[in-house]
Every structure is written in structure tokens, then in C-alpha cells.
């Protein structure tokens, strides 16, 4: 039955579809959580949150058992003395940073990360970063961005970080050859796979952003074209465009179709012929198709409901609907960036219920009424919904797992089949 | 501002959540920015609760700050009441909401809801989680405890024929082994012939609070949460409260005697005869002889740390070399206990300070929290968890109380377990160079000698080229001191079993410095050994 949906001709999909916009309680992470993966990606950077005990507690609860060594992030906890006078607050911050840099002399880049309390008391972290830069440059570059919950939701923390970093990129020399920049944190293994594919296609030079080390910032200029690897990078794209770079419109590299179209966008830029493109991408596409075929029987026709979390929901829903035959009950996203998602929306089955923002109680009512086969949601909702008899896939894992590209398509599908398989296994016992 | 890598306690509103989530029929409306809902997963994931915490967050965003956040709060409170129909509501602010000063208490009063609304004032920039839990519980007790006609009345004698009854105060959601401690203590009380009137906050409803005054006395299981409430109940209903926390066999027996006295009953049936716990015999059996004098460092909340130090010293035969807590509210108790064991009390919530202390003391076992697990792992020291904060593995499926006679059994197994592996490693110290079991395969460049060779060498850390200063914590031998060692003495040092090697190195260096020796020879090593050996 689901084949009907998968085989729907590519029309306008959901490009102009109405979106349910809700405001109410939002059950989401704040942008600080982006630090959990960013601190591993940029290996000589340190993320210093300027916030409250809540921020520190959030980071440690969210990072959980993943981090047993001293992590490359910490919190400068504001206390009542700091609240008494702001001048004192700046001096305190300088002191904390000095102590930190003494303790961790390997740090080359320090991010001062704003939080709700620091934003509300209007502690000017950009001035603090300037001041500290004057003191510690060139050994350490100090930047700032906000990961506060009042401004950012979950993956938007990466967006804010990369947007701040975009302003620091060196300028490409005038008349530089066209180059490609892949934007958005990817698992190292995925980055390497894409680099190999680009090399085989003769697409290049290609750089990845963020880089693995602070000293490896790619140059950028009017001849730079960039491809977003992640859907949540609105501000970063704007910052790159302000530097003259241009975005290549493409869907996101999830699943076979997404990856192919995404690579095609880069190939077109460098004039790669259709035949060569076919030859280079065929092995990956075939491997992915074989992997997906194994998962399709499990997922085909199953009804899935997305709670908002990471902005990955729309591309994921597109992949699950088109390549695995799932039926979309509701696709919730914290923010819907229509321009960056235009290609994705066109591929969504027409009539898909889209929602932006959240009123979690009402959304739960809709979810319960719909009784979907699989619910994609955060960890605050997953176990309670399981206890109500629903099957859930906790969404954060989709951000912490390599899911992009051909060779991860099977793994990505598996993330959705696993809870269903498990439910069957346990029911059979 | 304080630089924080790990924090022992969350903010005070998390303490309030622990009270609310532990109870039934109570709802918490929390004025908080988007993202603070992370706290839900403490309960749904770490404690694996099957329902959402009864907390409605306003989750305001930046765009709301220009508008009416107070109205947002009122809407949230009204809708929460309509949807959940709780018996009572608590309202409060998280750290960010505290800054915008919307006065949740006043706003909620203005809504005129048909149930009691208890406002919470939790100063987020001064206080922490346990204080928040204690304050919330206290405010709830003050607002809801009854019966009203008993308030301020002198307590009459128990009617003849009625069994004595008590309240169990202090257990909450997300408490370290609270679930099973309640079961174990209840079992113990039933054996004594004492009924349990109300357990609170865990499992209680606001309606149950109205019966708190009916009990003859209160059992304070967790002073960090229940101390203030118990004091108020004593003043208001004349209920005395227990002072002994029944962790360990000795404390449990003392607790039984205290309960018997408060209840006016005879406890000899429980106290005389064979011990209901296996722990004393296990500890007496010759297999445990090697535990004698093992040097332990104890850190946790004050209640668990004090209890653990007592068990370690008197029931396991360990030597407590360090004792500390992050509960500043109970610093006095820790100081008193530290004096008993002749150690410096360590009262701090600074993880780095605790780490430095452990490195300096070089204990053979660390009894601490999740954080001390990190420290012990880095320093290659066996470790067992005795206190919150803990992670998911310390909310086990099996019955595992810390309190009472069964709790003592659990403590024995848990604490000895990491040391058993230590004994195995002892053999490594005797027969070196085994092709399979060679402990020195690990990186010695971390400056900590062989201990890091054990178990997992923590790849994340070894690979972390930026951790250098953290990897050489104060107290570990410094390069200057190391230069004093002759090659022969250094080789001999390596023959000392790894878990006492750090201590031996430190003692020898101290010995050499005190005597102004420029080099440490084989003889210095053994002179120092003789000098420091227990007499």
C-alpha cells in the first residue's frame, strides 16, 4: 500500500503546504548541547559556557556517561556576587579564563558560550572575547556565540557556533579558483567518504567546515560555493554569504536520493559529466540500495510521527517515506527554513502534516489519537510513551550517529527498524 | 564566577522537581526558558520512570521577553491545572526566570485556583539541589500537614492497644537507592511492631500530608531532604524524630534502639541473638583479613559519607584516610566525623579540589559519587559508589538498599568487589613479567606510574594531548622529586604492588626530603618503609 506513496510523481510535494504553527511548552534541548559534539570535532577548542548551575547540570546530564575524561568544555557559574555588579562580572570572567588556559595550555580556540542567564543580564560576551583576544592572541583565539535556550534550540547551537567561526575564516585571494566548502559537522568517517567521492569525481578543492583543528580554517571568498550538510545552519549560511560565498541548493545527503542529489549539486558546479557521475556513484548507490532493501519490509507501510528536535525531521521523513515506504503522520520541526528545505519539501509526499514549534501537551494528544507505529521524540518523552504502549525512536541518537551518505543509509534505516524489531522480540518471549 | 567541570548538585529547582516527581497528585509549574526541560530526562532516563515528571514549564524564548512573560506563566499554570487536576500545585522559577522577577507565587495566587498553591523561593545563585528539595518539602509540609486540630496541641500518650506509628521522611525521586531503603526500613519497622503512617515525599499525595500529624514520631531517612521538615513537625505536632541513619549494621542496631525508645517498645527480639545481616560474618571470615587497614577515601553527601566512614572503620576494618562532603549544610556533621578518624575534613563542591586530595592521599579504595568514579578511573584506584550524584547504573533493577541489615550485605559486596580485582593484581606484583598479565604495558608517560596500567587506560584521556596539567594532579610525584631516585631504587619501587606504590613513593620522597637526602637509594626506600610502617 505504501508503494503508492513512494511512487508518487515528484510534484510540488509540500513546498506550499500549510504548516501548523504552535506555541506552548517546548520539550527540546537548548543550543548548549551542541557543544557535546562540537568539542570533539574541533579538537583543540574549548567551550566555556558562561551561565548558571543549571547550564552545568544540563551539560553533565546530557553528556552523561559519554564523557569520563575531563571534557573540553566547562561552565563559569555566575553567582550572586556577579549579579550584584556587572563590572565585577567581567573581571571574574577574565580570571576564570586565565585559570582555564593555564590548566589547558593546548587550547588554541576558546568559545565563550552565552546562556539564558548571561543573555538576560546582558553580559556582553563579544566585548569580553575582544578583550581576552587582545590578551591571549595569537596563542589562543577567543570567540563567542550564544547557545541559550531563549535563542537557540538544540542543533541551532552548532549554527550559532559556526556562524561565529565563519566571520573568522581567512579571505581567499582575489581570483582564486572556484572551491567547494562542505558546511556542518559530519562524523569523521563520513567526511572521509565524501572527500574520496569528491576526489573521484574530480570535484575540488573541497574543504570541510568546521575543521578538525582550530588552525585549519578554510579560506573563503566570492569564488567559494558551499553545500550544507545539515539542515539547521541558517545563520551560518547567512554569515558565509556575507563573505561572498554562495550556497548550492540541494537536498540533504540522507539516503540514496538525498546523497545523490547533494553530490550532483557539487558535480554540476565543477562540470562533471553524467557518465562519470554515474560511474563514481554507482557502487555506493548499489550498496545502499541493497542495505535498504533489507530494512524495507520492516518499515514499509508503518506510520511514523516526528516530535520536533533537531530540524533533521523533514529530510529524515522524506528519506523514510520515499526510500522505505513509511507513512508520515506528522512531521514536527523546531524551525522550518523554507529556503534551505525547498528541495526537501518538494520531495515530501503531498498532504504531509507539518508542524513548526510546539505545544507538547497538544502534540501528545494528537500523537495518542493517531497511535502511530513509531514515534520519533526526545528522551523526556520516549520512556513515558513506551509505557503507554507506543514504540519510540529517541531522536538525539540521530545527531550522534553517522547517518549521512551512501554507506550510512542502511545504518540510518536500522536506527528506525531496531525499536520495532526489539518490540517484536520482547513480545515473542 | 566559578570554573566548573563537573557539578555535584543541580540547581535548587531540580530538588523541587525531585519532590514533585516523587509524589502523586502534585503538579509543579516552573517558570523557565526553553531547554530547561532537559531535567525531565533525569527522571525518564536515569531513574527510568515510565511517566513524565508532573512539571509544566513555561519554556519562554527571547521573543517572549519583550512581551508579557507573566501572562505566559499564568496561562501555563491555568492550563496545567485544567489538564492534570492535581490536589495541590507548587510554583517557582528556574535561574533565568529568577532574573526576570515575574513572581510566580503572586501570579498563581491571582489565578485563584481551587487547590492549594505553594510558592517556592529557591535562590538559584546561592543554593543547590538538596537545599531545593529540603525547602520544597518543608514548604509543602508547612502548607499541607494536618490534622489542623492537632497543631500546637501537646501530644497525649498513645491509646492503649494501638501499635506505635511513624512517618518515613526524606525519600524522593532520583534519590540514591531511596526506593529500596524505604522497603528495607519499612520491613525493619514492621518486625519491631511499628506501623508506617506516611512515607513522604516519595509516593505520598498532598492528601497524605494531612495525616502526617497522626504519627507518634518521625523517622528521618535523609536529613539532607527531611531535616527542616522534621524540625517543623516536632514543633507543630510534638513528634520527635530519629537522628540515626540506619546505614551499616552498627547504625542499624542503634537506629532500632532509638526507634524502640521513641515508640516505647521492646526491641530485644531484633537486637539479641544472631545478626540478621550476613555482613558481620563475611567481614570476620579469614578471606576478609586482607581488608585490614586498606586505606579508603570517602566523599559524598554528608549522610552517606558519615555512614560509610563508620562502616569502613568499624565493620570492614579499613583505615579512613580522607572524608569529605559537598553538602555545606551538613559540614558540622562531617567535621565531627572527621575528628573521630583523625583526618582533615574536606568540605567542597569543587571537583578539582577533590581530585587533588585523592591524588595526594593515594588511597587504595575510593568510596564516592559518580564524580569520584571519574577521578578514581583516572588515577587507577578501585572505587565504589556510595552517594548521589549517580548515573543510570546506580538505579538498578535488583533489590539493593543501603539501609538496614540487607543494606549492610549490599555494602559489603559492593565495596569489596573492586578490591577483589585488586587482590588479583597483587599476584601480578609477585610474579612479574607474565606474558599475559603484565601491568606495566600501560603508558607511564602520564606521570602516574603503573596504576593507569590497570583496567581501561581511558583512551579518551590518553589521546587528549591537552590534558597535561590535569594528568599530573598535585600530590603526584613531581619531576624534581623523581630525579632523586637511583635506578636501582626505582626498580625496587616497581616491585611494590601497584595499589600501594603511590603511597610508598610519596612516603619515601617525604622521608628523603625531611632528612635532606639528595638521592633515594635502595636503603632509603626500606628505611622509609620501616619509618612509616604501623607500630
PDB file of N, CA and C in Angstrom, chain B residues 172-255:
ATOM      1  N   UNK B 172      12.940  10.695  47.944  1.00  0.00           N
ATOM      2  CA  UNK B 172      12.427  11.466  46.803  1.00  0.00           C
ATOM      3  C   UNK B 172      12.654  10.688  45.519  1.00  0.00           C
ATOM      4  N   UNK B 173      12.166  11.245  44.438  1.00  0.00           N
ATOM      5  CA  UNK B 173      12.547  10.732  43.130  1.00  0.00           C
ATOM      6  C   UNK B 173      14.033  11.035  42.935  1.00  0.00           C
ATOM      7  N   UNK B 174      14.695  10.205  42.151  1.00  0.00           N
ATOM      8  CA  UNK B 174      16.098  10.404  41.802  1.00  0.00           C
ATOM      9  C   UNK B 174      17.015  10.346  43.039  1.00  0.00           C
ATOM     10  N   UNK B 175      16.538   9.723  44.096  1.00  0.00           N
ATOM     11  CA  UNK B 175      17.386   9.563  45.277  1.00  0.00           C
ATOM     12  C   UNK B 175      18.196   8.283  45.145  1.00  0.00           C
ATOM     13  N   UNK B 176      19.401   8.319  45.682  1.00  0.00           N
ATOM     14  CA  UNK B 176      20.283   7.154  45.591  1.00  0.00           C
ATOM     15  C   UNK B 176      19.718   6.018  46.444  1.00  0.00           C
ATOM     16  N   UNK B 177      19.184   5.001  45.830  1.00  0.00           N
ATOM     17  CA  UNK B 177      18.615   3.791  46.461  1.00  0.00           C
ATOM     18  C   UNK B 177      17.435   4.089  47.377  1.00  0.00           C
ATOM     19  N   UNK B 178      16.763   5.215  47.196  1.00  0.00           N
ATOM     20  CA  UNK B 178      15.639   5.535  48.068  1.00  0.00           C
ATOM     21  C   UNK B 178      14.549   4.469  47.992  1.00  0.00           C
ATOM     22  N   UNK B 179      14.296   4.000  46.772  1.00  0.00           N
ATOM     23  CA  UNK B 179      13.239   3.006  46.566  1.00  0.00           C
ATOM     24  C   UNK B 179      13.414   1.831  47.531  1.00  0.00           C
ATOM     25  N   UNK B 180      14.605   1.256  47.559  1.00  0.00           N
ATOM     26  CA  UNK B 180      14.812   0.040  48.335  1.00  0.00           C
ATOM     27  C   UNK B 180      15.077   0.333  49.807  1.00  0.00           C
ATOM     28  N   UNK B 181      15.642   1.493  50.099  1.00  0.00           N
ATOM     29  CA  UNK B 181      15.810   1.866  51.507  1.00  0.00           C
ATOM     30  C   UNK B 181      14.453   1.941  52.203  1.00  0.00           C
ATOM     31  N   UNK B 182      13.477   2.520  51.522  1.00  0.00           N
ATOM     32  CA  UNK B 182      12.136   2.631  52.107  1.00  0.00           C
ATOM     33  C   UNK B 182      11.592   1.238  52.392  1.00  0.00           C
ATOM     34  N   UNK B 183      11.761   0.334  51.439  1.00  0.00           N
ATOM     35  CA  UNK B 183      11.254  -1.032  51.626  1.00  0.00           C
ATOM     36  C   UNK B 183      11.958  -1.707  52.806  1.00  0.00           C
ATOM     37  N   UNK B 184      13.269  -1.537  52.875  1.00  0.00           N
ATOM     38  CA  UNK B 184      14.047  -2.224  53.903  1.00  0.00           C
ATOM     39  C   UNK B 184      13.723  -1.667  55.293  1.00  0.00           C
ATOM     40  N   UNK B 185      13.627  -0.359  55.394  1.00  0.00           N
ATOM     41  CA  UNK B 185      13.347   0.243  56.698  1.00  0.00           C
ATOM     42  C   UNK B 185      11.910  -0.085  57.121  1.00  0.00           C
ATOM     43  N   UNK B 186      11.004  -0.105  56.153  1.00  0.00           N
ATOM     44  CA  UNK B 186       9.619  -0.477  56.475  1.00  0.00           C
ATOM     45  C   UNK B 186       9.568  -1.899  57.037  1.00  0.00           C
ATOM     46  N   UNK B 187      10.314  -2.801  56.396  1.00  0.00           N
ATOM     47  CA  UNK B 187      10.378  -4.184  56.849  1.00  0.00           C
ATOM     48  C   UNK B 187      10.879  -4.251  58.297  1.00  0.00           C
ATOM     49  N   UNK B 188      11.909  -3.472  58.549  1.00  0.00           N
ATOM     50  CA  UNK B 188      12.513  -3.450  59.877  1.00  0.00           C
ATOM     51  C   UNK B 188      11.514  -2.939  60.917  1.00  0.00           C
ATOM     52  N   UNK B 189      10.791  -1.886  60.549  1.00  0.00           N
ATOM     53  CA  UNK B 189       9.828  -1.300  61.477  1.00  0.00           C
ATOM     54  C   UNK B 189       8.680  -2.275  61.751  1.00  0.00           C
ATOM     55  N   UNK B 190       8.249  -2.958  60.725  1.00  0.00           N
ATOM     56  CA  UNK B 190       7.169  -3.933  60.890  1.00  0.00           C
ATOM     57  C   UNK B 190       7.617  -5.044  61.850  1.00  0.00           C
ATOM     58  N   UNK B 191       8.874  -5.481  61.701  1.00  0.00           N
ATOM     59  CA  UNK B 191       9.394  -6.513  62.619  1.00  0.00           C
ATOM     60  C   UNK B 191       9.392  -6.002  64.059  1.00  0.00           C
ATOM     61  N   UNK B 192       9.627  -4.697  64.187  1.00  0.00           N
ATOM     62  CA  UNK B 192       9.647  -4.118  65.528  1.00  0.00           C
ATOM     63  C   UNK B 192       8.240  -3.924  66.086  1.00  0.00           C
ATOM     64  N   UNK B 193       7.246  -4.017  65.230  1.00  0.00           N
ATOM     65  CA  UNK B 193       5.883  -3.756  65.669  1.00  0.00           C
ATOM     66  C   UNK B 193       5.486  -2.293  65.542  1.00  0.00           C
ATOM     67  N   UNK B 194       6.163  -1.584  64.626  1.00  0.00           N
ATOM     68  CA  UNK B 194       5.834  -0.171  64.400  1.00  0.00           C
ATOM     69  C   UNK B 194       5.182  -0.050  63.023  1.00  0.00           C
ATOM     70  N   UNK B 195       4.066   0.659  62.947  1.00  0.00           N
ATOM     71  CA  UNK B 195       3.406   0.867  61.658  1.00  0.00           C
ATOM     72  C   UNK B 195       3.955   2.117  60.986  1.00  0.00           C
ATOM     73  N   UNK B 196       3.931   2.080  59.657  1.00  0.00           N
ATOM     74  CA  UNK B 196       4.328   3.274  58.917  1.00  0.00           C
ATOM     75  C   UNK B 196       3.076   4.051  58.556  1.00  0.00           C
ATOM     76  N   UNK B 197       3.030   5.283  59.002  1.00  0.00           N
ATOM     77  CA  UNK B 197       1.850   6.125  58.776  1.00  0.00           C
ATOM     78  C   UNK B 197       1.887   6.725  57.372  1.00  0.00           C
ATOM     79  N   UNK B 198       2.877   7.565  57.083  1.00  0.00           N
ATOM     80  CA  UNK B 198       3.027   8.179  55.758  1.00  0.00           C
ATOM     81  C   UNK B 198       4.502   8.127  55.373  1.00  0.00           C
ATOM     82  N   UNK B 199       4.760   7.727  54.154  1.00  0.00           N
ATOM     83  CA  UNK B 199       6.105   7.881  53.595  1.00  0.00           C
ATOM     84  C   UNK B 199       6.054   9.127  52.722  1.00  0.00           C
ATOM     85  N   UNK B 200       6.964  10.062  52.938  1.00  0.00           N
ATOM     86  CA  UNK B 200       6.900  11.311  52.159  1.00  0.00           C
ATOM     87  C   UNK B 200       8.300  11.889  51.970  1.00  0.00           C
ATOM     88  N   UNK B 201       8.537  12.572  50.850  1.00  0.00           N
ATOM     89  CA  UNK B 201       7.582  12.806  49.761  1.00  0.00           C
ATOM     90  C   UNK B 201       7.347  11.593  48.851  1.00  0.00           C
ATOM     91  N   UNK B 202       8.250  10.617  48.777  1.00  0.00           N
ATOM     92  CA  UNK B 202       8.129   9.552  47.778  1.00  0.00           C
ATOM     93  C   UNK B 202       6.818   8.781  47.928  1.00  0.00           C
ATOM     94  N   UNK B 203       5.995   8.842  46.927  1.00  0.00           N
ATOM     95  CA  UNK B 203       4.761   8.061  46.893  1.00  0.00           C
ATOM     96  C   UNK B 203       3.579   8.722  47.581  1.00  0.00           C
ATOM     97  N   UNK B 204       3.801   9.851  48.250  1.00  0.00           N
ATOM     98  CA  UNK B 204       2.707  10.479  49.004  1.00  0.00           C
ATOM     99  C   UNK B 204       1.906  11.423  48.119  1.00  0.00           C
ATOM    100  N   UNK B 205       0.651  11.617  48.480  1.00  0.00           N
ATOM    101  CA  UNK B 205      -0.173  12.639  47.830  1.00  0.00           C
ATOM    102  C   UNK B 205      -0.297  13.820  48.799  1.00  0.00           C
ATOM    103  N   UNK B 206      -0.709  14.974  48.303  1.00  0.00           N
ATOM    104  CA  UNK B 206      -0.972  16.085  49.224  1.00  0.00           C
ATOM    105  C   UNK B 206      -1.965  15.680  50.315  1.00  0.00           C
ATOM    106  N   UNK B 207      -2.930  14.836  49.972  1.00  0.00           N
ATOM    107  CA  UNK B 207      -3.903  14.391  50.976  1.00  0.00           C
ATOM    108  C   UNK B 207      -3.202  13.610  52.090  1.00  0.00           C
ATOM    109  N   UNK B 208      -2.197  12.819  51.712  1.00  0.00           N
ATOM    110  CA  UNK B 208      -1.454  12.071  52.734  1.00  0.00           C
ATOM    111  C   UNK B 208      -0.766  13.011  53.720  1.00  0.00           C
ATOM    112  N   UNK B 209      -0.349  14.166  53.217  1.00  0.00           N
ATOM    113  CA  UNK B 209       0.339  15.110  54.099  1.00  0.00           C
ATOM    114  C   UNK B 209      -0.567  15.532  55.263  1.00  0.00           C
ATOM    115  N   UNK B 210      -1.862  15.523  54.991  1.00  0.00           N
ATOM    116  CA  UNK B 210      -2.803  15.940  56.033  1.00  0.00           C
ATOM    117  C   UNK B 210      -2.807  14.956  57.194  1.00  0.00           C
ATOM    118  N   UNK B 211      -2.219  13.759  56.992  1.00  0.00           N
ATOM    119  CA  UNK B 211      -2.184  12.762  58.060  1.00  0.00           C
ATOM    120  C   UNK B 211      -0.832  12.707  58.763  1.00  0.00           C
ATOM    121  N   UNK B 212       0.091  13.573  58.362  1.00  0.00           N
ATOM    122  CA  UNK B 212       1.443  13.498  58.941  1.00  0.00           C
ATOM    123  C   UNK B 212       1.407  13.626  60.462  1.00  0.00           C
ATOM    124  N   UNK B 213       0.528  14.486  60.945  1.00  0.00           N
ATOM    125  CA  UNK B 213       0.476  14.754  62.377  1.00  0.00           C
ATOM    126  C   UNK B 213      -0.027  13.588  63.208  1.00  0.00           C
ATOM    127  N   UNK B 214      -0.572  12.575  62.553  1.00  0.00           N
ATOM    128  CA  UNK B 214      -1.142  11.443  63.301  1.00  0.00           C
ATOM    129  C   UNK B 214      -0.091  10.469  63.803  1.00  0.00           C
ATOM    130  N   UNK B 215       1.127  10.568  63.259  1.00  0.00           N
ATOM    131  CA  UNK B 215       2.162   9.617  63.669  1.00  0.00           C
ATOM    132  C   UNK B 215       2.696   9.972  65.049  1.00  0.00           C
ATOM    133  N   UNK B 216       3.270   8.956  65.729  1.00  0.00           N
ATOM    134  CA  UNK B 216       3.832   9.198  67.055  1.00  0.00           C
ATOM    135  C   UNK B 216       5.213   9.841  66.967  1.00  0.00           C
ATOM    136  N   UNK B 217       5.930   9.514  65.901  1.00  0.00           N
ATOM    137  CA  UNK B 217       7.259  10.091  65.731  1.00  0.00           C
ATOM    138  C   UNK B 217       7.655  10.012  64.261  1.00  0.00           C
ATOM    139  N   UNK B 218       8.752  10.644  63.929  1.00  0.00           N
ATOM    140  CA  UNK B 218       9.213  10.645  62.544  1.00  0.00           C
ATOM    141  C   UNK B 218      10.549   9.935  62.408  1.00  0.00           C
ATOM    142  N   UNK B 219      10.676   9.208  61.327  1.00  0.00           N
ATOM    143  CA  UNK B 219      11.960   8.598  61.001  1.00  0.00           C
ATOM    144  C   UNK B 219      12.563   9.426  59.868  1.00  0.00           C
ATOM    145  N   UNK B 220      13.680  10.064  60.160  1.00  0.00           N
ATOM    146  CA  UNK B 220      14.333  10.890  59.142  1.00  0.00           C
ATOM    147  C   UNK B 220      15.367  10.032  58.414  1.00  0.00           C
ATOM    148  N   UNK B 221      15.013   9.606  57.218  1.00  0.00           N
ATOM    149  CA  UNK B 221      15.922   8.734  56.474  1.00  0.00           C
ATOM    150  C   UNK B 221      17.037   9.543  55.824  1.00  0.00           C
ATOM    151  N   UNK B 222      16.689  10.700  55.301  1.00  0.00           N
ATOM    152  CA  UNK B 222      17.670  11.503  54.572  1.00  0.00           C
ATOM    153  C   UNK B 222      17.629  12.924  55.111  1.00  0.00           C
ATOM    154  N   UNK B 223      18.485  13.241  56.051  1.00  0.00           N
ATOM    155  CA  UNK B 223      18.455  14.575  56.659  1.00  0.00           C
ATOM    156  C   UNK B 223      18.611  15.691  55.620  1.00  0.00           C
ATOM    157  N   UNK B 224      19.350  15.444  54.534  1.00  0.00           N
ATOM    158  CA  UNK B 224      19.535  16.483  53.513  1.00  0.00           C
ATOM    159  C   UNK B 224      18.188  16.990  53.008  1.00  0.00           C
ATOM    160  N   UNK B 225      17.197  16.111  52.947  1.00  0.00           N
ATOM    161  CA  UNK B 225      15.878  16.495  52.435  1.00  0.00           C
ATOM    162  C   UNK B 225      14.897  16.771  53.570  1.00  0.00           C
ATOM    163  N   UNK B 226      14.980  15.992  54.640  1.00  0.00           N
ATOM    164  CA  UNK B 226      13.870  15.992  55.603  1.00  0.00           C
ATOM    165  C   UNK B 226      14.152  16.712  56.912  1.00  0.00           C
ATOM    166  N   UNK B 227      15.369  17.161  57.113  1.00  0.00           N
ATOM    167  CA  UNK B 227      15.714  17.716  58.419  1.00  0.00           C
ATOM    168  C   UNK B 227      14.828  18.909  58.800  1.00  0.00           C
ATOM    169  N   UNK B 228      14.711  19.883  57.902  1.00  0.00           N
ATOM    170  CA  UNK B 228      13.918  21.085  58.236  1.00  0.00           C
ATOM    171  C   UNK B 228      12.448  20.740  58.453  1.00  0.00           C
ATOM    172  N   UNK B 229      11.922  19.861  57.592  1.00  0.00           N
ATOM    173  CA  UNK B 229      10.504  19.490  57.739  1.00  0.00           C
ATOM    174  C   UNK B 229      10.285  18.774  59.068  1.00  0.00           C
ATOM    175  N   UNK B 230      11.219  17.900  59.437  1.00  0.00           N
ATOM    176  CA  UNK B 230      11.070  17.138  60.686  1.00  0.00           C
ATOM    177  C   UNK B 230      11.099  18.079  61.884  1.00  0.00           C
ATOM    178  N   UNK B 231      11.948  19.081  61.817  1.00  0.00           N
ATOM    179  CA  UNK B 231      12.008  20.052  62.916  1.00  0.00           C
ATOM    180  C   UNK B 231      10.681  20.789  63.062  1.00  0.00           C
ATOM    181  N   UNK B 232      10.113  21.153  61.927  1.00  0.00           N
ATOM    182  CA  UNK B 232       8.825  21.860  61.962  1.00  0.00           C
ATOM    183  C   UNK B 232       7.738  20.952  62.534  1.00  0.00           C
ATOM    184  N   UNK B 233       7.767  19.677  62.125  1.00  0.00           N
ATOM    185  CA  UNK B 233       6.756  18.732  62.623  1.00  0.00           C
ATOM    186  C   UNK B 233       6.917  18.524  64.130  1.00  0.00           C
ATOM    187  N   UNK B 234       8.156  18.555  64.575  1.00  0.00           N
ATOM    188  CA  UNK B 234       8.396  18.424  66.013  1.00  0.00           C
ATOM    189  C   UNK B 234       7.781  19.605  66.762  1.00  0.00           C
ATOM    190  N   UNK B 235       8.011  20.804  66.197  1.00  0.00           N
ATOM    191  CA  UNK B 235       7.458  21.996  66.852  1.00  0.00           C
ATOM    192  C   UNK B 235       5.932  21.997  66.809  1.00  0.00           C
ATOM    193  N   UNK B 236       5.386  21.574  65.687  1.00  0.00           N
ATOM    194  CA  UNK B 236       3.954  21.735  65.455  1.00  0.00           C
ATOM    195  C   UNK B 236       3.119  20.599  66.036  1.00  0.00           C
ATOM    196  N   UNK B 237       3.633  19.368  65.894  1.00  0.00           N
ATOM    197  CA  UNK B 237       2.842  18.223  66.364  1.00  0.00           C
ATOM    198  C   UNK B 237       3.517  17.487  67.520  1.00  0.00           C
ATOM    199  N   UNK B 238       4.626  18.038  67.981  1.00  0.00           N
ATOM    200  CA  UNK B 238       5.320  17.402  69.104  1.00  0.00           C
ATOM    201  C   UNK B 238       5.898  16.035  68.765  1.00  0.00           C
ATOM    202  N   UNK B 239       6.167  15.805  67.468  1.00  0.00           N
ATOM    203  CA  UNK B 239       6.714  14.497  67.093  1.00  0.00           C
ATOM    204  C   UNK B 239       8.229  14.512  67.189  1.00  0.00           C
ATOM    205  N   UNK B 240       8.800  13.640  68.009  1.00  0.00           N
ATOM    206  CA  UNK B 240      10.247  13.533  67.990  1.00  0.00           C
ATOM    207  C   UNK B 240      10.709  12.853  66.689  1.00  0.00           C
ATOM    208  N   UNK B 241      11.974  13.017  66.364  1.00  0.00           N
ATOM    209  CA  UNK B 241      12.483  12.422  65.126  1.00  0.00           C
ATOM    210  C   UNK B 241      13.751  11.633  65.407  1.00  0.00           C
ATOM    211  N   UNK B 242      13.967  10.594  64.623  1.00  0.00           N
ATOM    212  CA  UNK B 242      15.189   9.797  64.785  1.00  0.00           C
ATOM    213  C   UNK B 242      16.382  10.592  64.287  1.00  0.00           C
ATOM    214  N   UNK B 243      17.536  10.309  64.895  1.00  0.00           N
ATOM    215  CA  UNK B 243      18.759  11.008  64.497  1.00  0.00           C
ATOM    216  C   UNK B 243      19.749  10.085  63.810  1.00  0.00           C
ATOM    217  N   UNK B 244      19.564   8.789  64.017  1.00  0.00           N
ATOM    218  CA  UNK B 244      20.497   7.845  63.426  1.00  0.00           C
ATOM    219  C   UNK B 244      19.994   7.417  62.054  1.00  0.00           C
ATOM    220  N   UNK B 245      20.887   7.441  61.094  1.00  0.00           N
ATOM    221  CA  UNK B 245      20.531   6.947  59.764  1.00  0.00           C
ATOM    222  C   UNK B 245      21.025   5.509  59.669  1.00  0.00           C
ATOM    223  N   UNK B 246      20.118   4.557  59.461  1.00  0.00           N
ATOM    224  CA  UNK B 246      20.479   3.147  59.583  1.00  0.00           C
ATOM    225  C   UNK B 246      21.265   2.594  58.391  1.00  0.00           C
ATOM    226  N   UNK B 247      22.459   3.112  58.174  1.00  0.00           N
ATOM    227  CA  UNK B 247      23.327   2.555  57.129  1.00  0.00           C
ATOM    228  C   UNK B 247      24.487   1.848  57.819  1.00  0.00           C
ATOM    229  N   UNK B 248      24.601   0.547  57.610  1.00  0.00           N
ATOM    230  CA  UNK B 248      25.602  -0.267  58.296  1.00  0.00           C
ATOM    231  C   UNK B 248      24.952  -1.006  59.450  1.00  0.00           C
ATOM    232  N   UNK B 249      25.566  -2.094  59.873  1.00  0.00           N
ATOM    233  CA  UNK B 249      24.966  -2.921  60.923  1.00  0.00           C
ATOM    234  C   UNK B 249      24.926  -2.157  62.247  1.00  0.00           C
ATOM    235  N   UNK B 250      26.025  -1.524  62.588  1.00  0.00           N
ATOM    236  CA  UNK B 250      26.087  -0.805  63.857  1.00  0.00           C
ATOM    237  C   UNK B 250      25.044   0.301  63.912  1.00  0.00           C
ATOM    238  N   UNK B 251      24.962   1.084  62.847  1.00  0.00           N
ATOM    239  CA  UNK B 251      23.994   2.183  62.812  1.00  0.00           C
ATOM    240  C   UNK B 251      22.572   1.656  62.808  1.00  0.00           C
ATOM    241  N   UNK B 252      22.372   0.524  62.155  1.00  0.00           N
ATOM    242  CA  UNK B 252      21.021  -0.042  62.119  1.00  0.00           C
ATOM    243  C   UNK B 252      20.592  -0.483  63.523  1.00  0.00           C
ATOM    244  N   UNK B 253      21.515  -1.109  64.228  1.00  0.00           N
ATOM    245  CA  UNK B 253      21.185  -1.534  65.607  1.00  0.00           C
ATOM    246  C   UNK B 253      20.905  -0.312  66.486  1.00  0.00           C
ATOM    247  N   UNK B 254      21.694   0.712  66.298  1.00  0.00           N
ATOM    248  CA  UNK B 254      21.478   1.932  67.068  1.00  0.00           C
ATOM    249  C   UNK B 254      20.116   2.554  66.716  1.00  0.00           C
ATOM    250  N   UNK B 255      19.807   2.503  65.424  1.00  0.00           N
ATOM    251  CA  UNK B 255      18.532   3.020  64.931  1.00  0.00           C
ATOM    252  C   UNK B 255      17.365   2.248  65.555  1.00  0.00           C
TER     253      UNK B 255
END
